[in-house]
N, CA, C and O atoms as a DFTB+ gen file, in Angstrom:
388 C
 N C O
     1  1      99.547      95.278     105.037
     2  2     100.659      95.407     105.937
     3  2     100.240      94.987     107.339
     4  3      99.101      95.191     107.760
     5  1     101.175      94.406     108.032
     6  2     100.892      93.917     109.378
     7  2     101.967      94.409     110.328
     8  3     103.105      94.657     109.931
     9  1     101.586      94.545     111.583
    10  2     102.573      94.870     112.598
    11  2     103.394      93.622     112.874
    12  3     102.844      92.566     113.187
    13  1     104.686      93.741     112.759
    14  2     105.567      92.600     112.956
    15  2     106.125      92.530     114.379
    16  3     106.513      91.458     114.843
    17  1     106.165      93.653     115.058
    18  2     106.772      93.742     116.377
    19  2     105.848      93.132     117.428
    20  3     104.776      93.668     117.711
    21  1     106.274      92.005     118.002
    22  2     105.418      91.308     118.969
    23  2     105.239      92.110     120.254
    24  3     104.193      92.012     120.895
    25  1     106.232      92.895     120.640
    26  2     106.112      93.724     121.838
    27  2     105.031      94.789     121.649
    28  3     104.256      95.062     122.566
    29  1     104.981      95.383     120.472
    30  2     103.954      96.383     120.164
    31  2     102.580      95.729     120.191
    32  3     101.634      96.275     120.758
    33  1     102.477      94.556     119.574
    34  2     101.193      93.843     119.571
    35  2     100.726      93.552     120.987
    36  3      99.562      93.778     121.320
    37  1     101.636      93.047     121.826
    38  2     101.275      92.725     123.207
    39  2     100.800      93.968     123.953
    40  3      99.819      93.916     124.695
    41  1     101.495      95.077     123.756
    42  2     101.116      96.328     124.401
    43  2      99.714      96.761     123.971
    44  3      98.902      97.161     124.805
    45  1      99.433      96.680     122.672
    46  2      98.117      97.065     122.165
    47  2      97.026      96.145     122.706
    48  3      95.941      96.604     123.063
    49  1      97.313      94.868     122.764
    50  2      96.335      93.905     123.295
    51  2      96.061      94.180     124.768
    52  3      94.912      94.111     125.204
    53  1      97.107      94.492     125.546
    54  2      96.909      94.835     126.961
    55  2      96.007      96.053     127.096
    56  3      95.101      96.078     127.928
    57  1      96.263      97.063     126.270
    58  2      95.446      98.271     126.311
    59  2      93.981      97.937     126.003
    60  3      93.069      98.420     126.674
    61  1      93.774      97.105     124.980
    62  2      92.410      96.761     124.578
    63  2      91.694      95.951     125.657
    64  3      90.495      96.125     125.874
    65  1      92.418      95.078     126.323
    66  2      91.815      94.305     127.414
    67  2      91.431      95.217     128.574
    68  3      90.403      95.014     129.220
    69  1      92.269      96.231     128.835
    70  2      91.954      97.198     129.884
    71  2      90.689      97.971     129.515
    72  3      89.825      98.208     130.359
    73  1      90.592      98.359     128.248
    74  2      89.402      99.078     127.776
    75  2      88.171      98.186     127.898
    76  3      87.099      98.638     128.300
    77  1      88.339      96.927     127.549
    78  2      87.232      95.972     127.664
    79  2      86.741      95.895     129.118
    80  3      85.537      95.862     129.373
    81  1      87.679      95.869     130.058
    82  2      87.320      95.846     131.469
    83  2      86.604      97.115     131.897
    84  3      85.648      97.076     132.672
    85  1      87.086      98.253     131.375
    86  2      86.423      99.521     131.684
    87  2      84.983      99.512     131.168
    88  3      84.080      99.992     131.854
    89  1      84.765      98.983     129.994
    90  2      83.415      98.937     129.416
    91  2      82.500      98.035     130.246
    92  3      81.334      98.364     130.465
    93  1      83.022      96.913     130.701
    94  2      82.221      96.046     131.581
    95  2      81.866      96.794     132.869
    96  3      80.764      96.655     133.400
    97  1      82.824      97.593     133.360
    98  2      82.567      98.385     134.555
    99  2      81.448      99.391     134.334
   100  3      80.611      99.599     135.212
   101  1      81.432     100.013     133.163
   102  2      80.367     100.972     132.842
   103  2      79.020     100.246     132.775
   104  3      78.010     100.759     133.258
   105  1      79.009      99.074     132.185
   106  2      77.768      98.291     132.129
   107  2      77.263      97.993     133.535
   108  3      76.069      98.109     133.812
   109  1      78.177      97.609     134.419
   110  2      77.797      97.332     135.805
   111  2      77.254      98.587     136.476
   112  3      76.273      98.531     137.217
   113  1      77.902      99.722     136.210
   114  2      77.452     100.982     136.797
   115  2      76.031     101.311     136.353
   116  3      75.221     101.790     137.147
   117  1      75.736     101.055     135.092
   118  2      74.380     101.293     134.586
   119  2      73.375     100.361     135.261
   120  3      72.286     100.780     135.656
   121  1      73.759      99.100     135.385
   122  2      72.876      98.127     136.031
   123  2      72.607      98.504     137.485
   124  3      71.503      98.310     137.994
   125  1      73.629      99.044     138.144
   126  2      73.511      99.434     139.546
   127  2      72.870     100.817     139.712
   128  3      72.690     101.300     140.830
   129  1      72.533     101.440     138.591
   130  2      71.936     102.776     138.571
   131  2      72.782     103.789     139.341
   132  3      72.286     104.543     140.178
   133  1      74.083     103.777     139.024
   134  2      75.012     104.716     139.645
   135  2      74.767     106.127     139.131
   136  3      74.051     106.328     138.149
   137  1      75.360     107.083     139.795
   138  2      75.207     108.487     139.454
   139  2      75.693     108.744     138.017
   140  3      76.721     108.221     137.586
   141  1      74.927     109.560     137.299
   142  2      75.241     109.863     135.890
   143  2      76.629     110.460     135.717
   144  3      77.324     110.158     134.747
   145  1      77.030     111.307     136.656
   146  2      78.359     111.928     136.555
   147  2      79.465     110.887     136.618
   148  3      80.457     110.992     135.896
   149  1      79.306     109.891     137.468
   150  2      80.311     108.823     137.581
   151  2      80.377     108.029     136.275
   152  3      81.458     107.687     135.795
   153  1      79.216     107.748     135.718
   154  2      79.166     106.993     134.462
   155  2      79.814     107.798     133.340
   156  3      80.592     107.255     132.557
   157  1      79.500     109.077     133.259
   158  2      80.089     109.925     132.221
   159  2      81.602     110.021     132.379
   160  3      82.336     110.050     131.391
   161  1      82.059     110.070     133.615
   162  2      83.499     110.126     133.868
   163  2      84.173     108.856     133.348
   164  3      85.239     108.914     132.736
   165  1      83.545     107.723     133.595
   166  2      84.111     106.464     133.111
   167  2      84.058     106.374     131.589
   168  3      84.996     105.880     130.964
   169  1      82.966     106.849     130.991
   170  2      82.873     106.853     129.529
   171  2      83.937     107.756     128.915
   172  3      84.505     107.433     127.871
   173  1      84.203     108.877     129.558
   174  2      85.260     109.775     129.083
   175  2      86.622     109.082     129.173
   176  3      87.461     109.243     128.287
   177  1      86.839     108.320     130.231
   178  2      88.095     107.583     130.388
   179  2      88.234     106.526     129.294
   180  3      89.318     106.332     128.743
   181  1      87.132     105.845     128.986
   182  2      87.152     104.835     127.913
   183  2      87.468     105.505     126.582
   184  3      88.290     105.015     125.807
   185  1      86.808     106.626     126.328
   186  2      87.037     107.360     125.080
   187  2      88.512     107.753     124.951
   188  3      89.120     107.569     123.896
   189  1      89.069     108.284     126.007
   190  2      90.471     108.689     126.010
   191  2      91.394     107.490     125.778
   192  3      92.372     107.584     125.036
   193  1      91.077     106.375     126.413
   194  2      91.891     105.165     126.258
   195  2      91.834     104.639     124.821
   196  3      92.843     104.184     124.284
   197  1      90.653     104.703     124.203
   198  2      90.512     104.262     122.809
   199  2      91.313     105.184     121.896
   200  3      92.001     104.713     120.992
   201  1      91.230     106.486     122.124
   202  2      91.999     107.435     121.309
   203  2      93.497     107.177     121.434
   204  3      94.217     107.151     120.436
   205  1      93.947     106.992     122.642
   206  2      95.366     106.759     122.885
   207  2      95.846     105.468     122.205
   208  3      96.925     105.422     121.614
   209  1      95.027     104.438     122.303
   210  2      95.366     103.161     121.670
   211  2      95.374     103.296     120.151
   212  3      96.241     102.737     119.479
   213  1      94.417     104.031     119.616
   214  2      94.366     104.262     118.160
   215  2      95.612     104.992     117.685
   216  3      96.193     104.636     116.660
   217  1      96.024     106.015     118.431
   218  2      97.234     106.762     118.049
   219  2      98.460     105.863     118.086
   220  3      99.297     105.901     117.184
   221  1      98.558     105.059     119.130
   222  2      99.708     104.152     119.257
   223  2      99.736     103.153     118.104
   224  3     100.788     102.913     117.512
   225  1      98.583     102.573     117.785
   226  2      98.508     101.639     116.658
   227  2      98.904     102.344     115.365
   228  3      99.704     101.824     114.586
   229  1      98.341     103.529     115.143
   230  2      98.614     104.245     113.902
   231  2     100.093     104.603     113.787
   232  3     100.672     104.509     112.705
   233  1     100.703     105.011     114.890
   234  2     102.121     105.359     114.867
   235  2     102.960     104.182     114.367
   236  3     103.825     104.345     113.506
   237  1     102.697     103.011     114.910
   238  2     103.480     101.840     114.504
   239  2     103.119     101.381     113.095
   240  3     103.990     100.963     112.331
   241  1     101.852     101.457     112.757
   242  2     101.421     101.080     111.411
   243  2     102.077     101.981     110.374
   244  3     102.567     101.502     109.351
   245  1     102.087     103.289     110.636
   246  2     102.705     104.240     109.711
   247  2     104.202     103.958     109.578
   248  3     104.758     104.052     108.484
   249  1     104.851     103.613     110.688
   250  2     106.287     103.307     110.637
   251  2     106.549     102.089     109.752
   252  3     107.514     102.064     108.988
   253  1     105.687     101.085     109.862
   254  2     105.826      99.895     109.012
   255  2     105.647     100.278     107.544
   256  3     106.403      99.831     106.681
   257  1     104.642     101.105     107.271
   258  2     104.396     101.549     105.896
   259  2     105.597     102.289     105.337
   260  3     106.009     102.047     104.202
   261  1     106.156     103.185     106.125
   262  2     107.299     103.967     105.667
   263  2     108.520     103.073     105.443
   264  3     109.273     103.272     104.490
   265  1     108.709     102.102     106.314
   266  2     109.837     101.182     106.151
   267  2     109.676     100.367     104.873
   268  3     110.634     100.167     104.127
   269  1     108.451      99.898     104.628
   270  2     108.200      99.133     103.410
   271  2     108.355      99.993     102.168
   272  3     108.758      99.507     101.111
   273  1     108.036     101.267     102.302
   274  2     108.149     102.187     101.176
   275  2     109.603     102.245     100.692
   276  3     109.865     102.349      99.494
   277  1     110.524     102.177     101.623
   278  2     111.931     102.245     101.261
   279  2     112.511     100.922     100.805
   280  3     113.572     100.899     100.181
   281  1     111.834      99.808     101.103
   282  2     112.374      98.492     100.786
   283  2     111.935      97.964      99.432
   284  3     112.697      97.268      98.761
   285  1     110.717      98.286      99.024
   286  2     110.193      97.730      97.778
   287  2     110.967      98.259      96.583
   288  3     111.371      99.422      96.554
   289  1     111.165      97.410      95.616
   290  2     111.878      97.750      94.389
   291  2     113.254      98.350      94.680
   292  3     113.699      99.259      93.980
   293  1     113.921      97.843      95.708
   294  2     115.236      98.349      96.050
   295  2     115.207      99.802      96.476
   296  3     116.184     100.527      96.291
   297  1     114.087     100.233      97.046
   298  2     113.972     101.610      97.499
   299  2     113.525     102.558      96.409
   300  3     113.457     103.768      96.624
   301  1     113.218     102.016      95.235
   302  2     112.850     102.865      94.096
   303  2     111.342     102.852      93.867
   304  3     110.879     102.634      92.747
   305  1     110.594     103.082      94.911
   306  2     109.144     103.132      94.779
   307  2     108.779     104.393      94.002
   308  3     109.348     105.460      94.232
   309  1     107.848     104.266      93.105
   310  2     107.480     105.408      92.274
   311  2     106.761     106.469      93.094
   312  3     106.199     106.190      94.153
   313  1     106.793     107.657      92.590
   314  2     106.113     108.776      93.246
   315  2     104.623     108.476      93.382
   316  3     104.019     108.793      94.407
   317  1     104.035     107.877      92.370
   318  2     102.612     107.540      92.390
   319  2     102.315     106.519      93.492
   320  3     101.303     106.631      94.183
   321  1     103.193     105.529      93.657
   322  2     102.992     104.527      94.699
   323  2     103.108     105.158      96.093
   324  3     102.335     104.832      96.994
   325  1     104.067     106.052      96.261
   326  2     104.227     106.744      97.549
   327  2     103.002     107.593      97.857
   328  3     102.510     107.596      98.986
   329  1     102.517     108.304      96.865
   330  2     101.326     109.142      97.060
   331  2     100.121     108.296      97.458
   332  3      99.341     108.681      98.328
   333  1      99.978     107.137      96.812
   334  2      98.862     106.241      97.135
   335  2      98.968     105.757      98.584
   336  3      97.967     105.702      99.297
   337  1     100.169     105.410      99.010
   338  2     100.359     104.928     100.376
   339  2     100.047     106.034     101.383
   340  3      99.412     105.777     102.406
   341  1     100.483     107.248     101.106
   342  2     100.201     108.370     102.001
   343  2      98.698     108.622     102.050
   344  3      98.154     108.883     103.124
   345  1      98.026     108.551     100.920
   346  2      96.567     108.712     100.888
   347  2      95.895     107.665     101.759
   348  3      94.973     107.977     102.513
   349  1      96.355     106.419     101.658
   350  2      95.778     105.343     102.464
   351  2      95.987     105.609     103.954
   352  3      95.091     105.368     104.763
   353  1      97.167     106.105     104.311
   354  2      97.427     106.418     105.710
   355  2      96.518     107.540     106.198
   356  3      96.007     107.488     107.317
   357  1      96.320     108.538     105.375
   358  2      95.449     109.654     105.765
   359  2      94.004     109.182     105.915
   360  3      93.313     109.593     106.848
   361  1      93.544     108.326     105.007
   362  2      92.183     107.786     105.120
   363  2      92.029     107.000     106.415
   364  3      91.008     107.098     107.095
   365  1      93.047     106.226     106.745
   366  2      93.000     105.455     107.984
   367  2      92.989     106.393     109.184
   368  3      92.253     106.167     110.144
   369  1      93.791     107.431     109.132
   370  2      93.833     108.388     110.229
   371  2      92.484     109.081     110.399
   372  3      92.056     109.347     111.522
   373  1      91.827     109.367     109.303
   374  2      90.498     109.999     109.361
   375  2      89.474     109.105     110.063
   376  3      88.509     109.606     110.638
   377  1      89.676     107.803     110.021
   378  2      88.730     106.874     110.619
   379  2      89.003     106.612     112.104
   380  3      88.178     106.017     112.798
   381  1      90.156     107.057     112.577
   382  2      90.483     106.761     113.983
   383  2      89.701     107.668     114.901
   384  3      89.484     108.842     114.602
   385  1      89.276     107.106     116.036
   386  2      88.497     107.909     117.005
   387  2      89.366     108.939     117.702
   388  3      88.877     109.694     118.542
């Protein structure tokens, strides 16, 4: 399954580029031997941004899965197929930071 909504994709890409910039900033801070507290604060911000982006991606991915669940076979997806899809979503959620 893929995200079809181009606006969602653009938003996620913007978030990831911002995170990429934050990581470069942390690298610079390390090179400049900045205070550990400042570096930890920036790392915490990166962590939070990654979590937020993961949740946003998962929300849209799950919505696509649920929409497809209702469309396949004229909406007559078997109970076993639905259970498998939910299991896959839970496994993916377990892997998100």
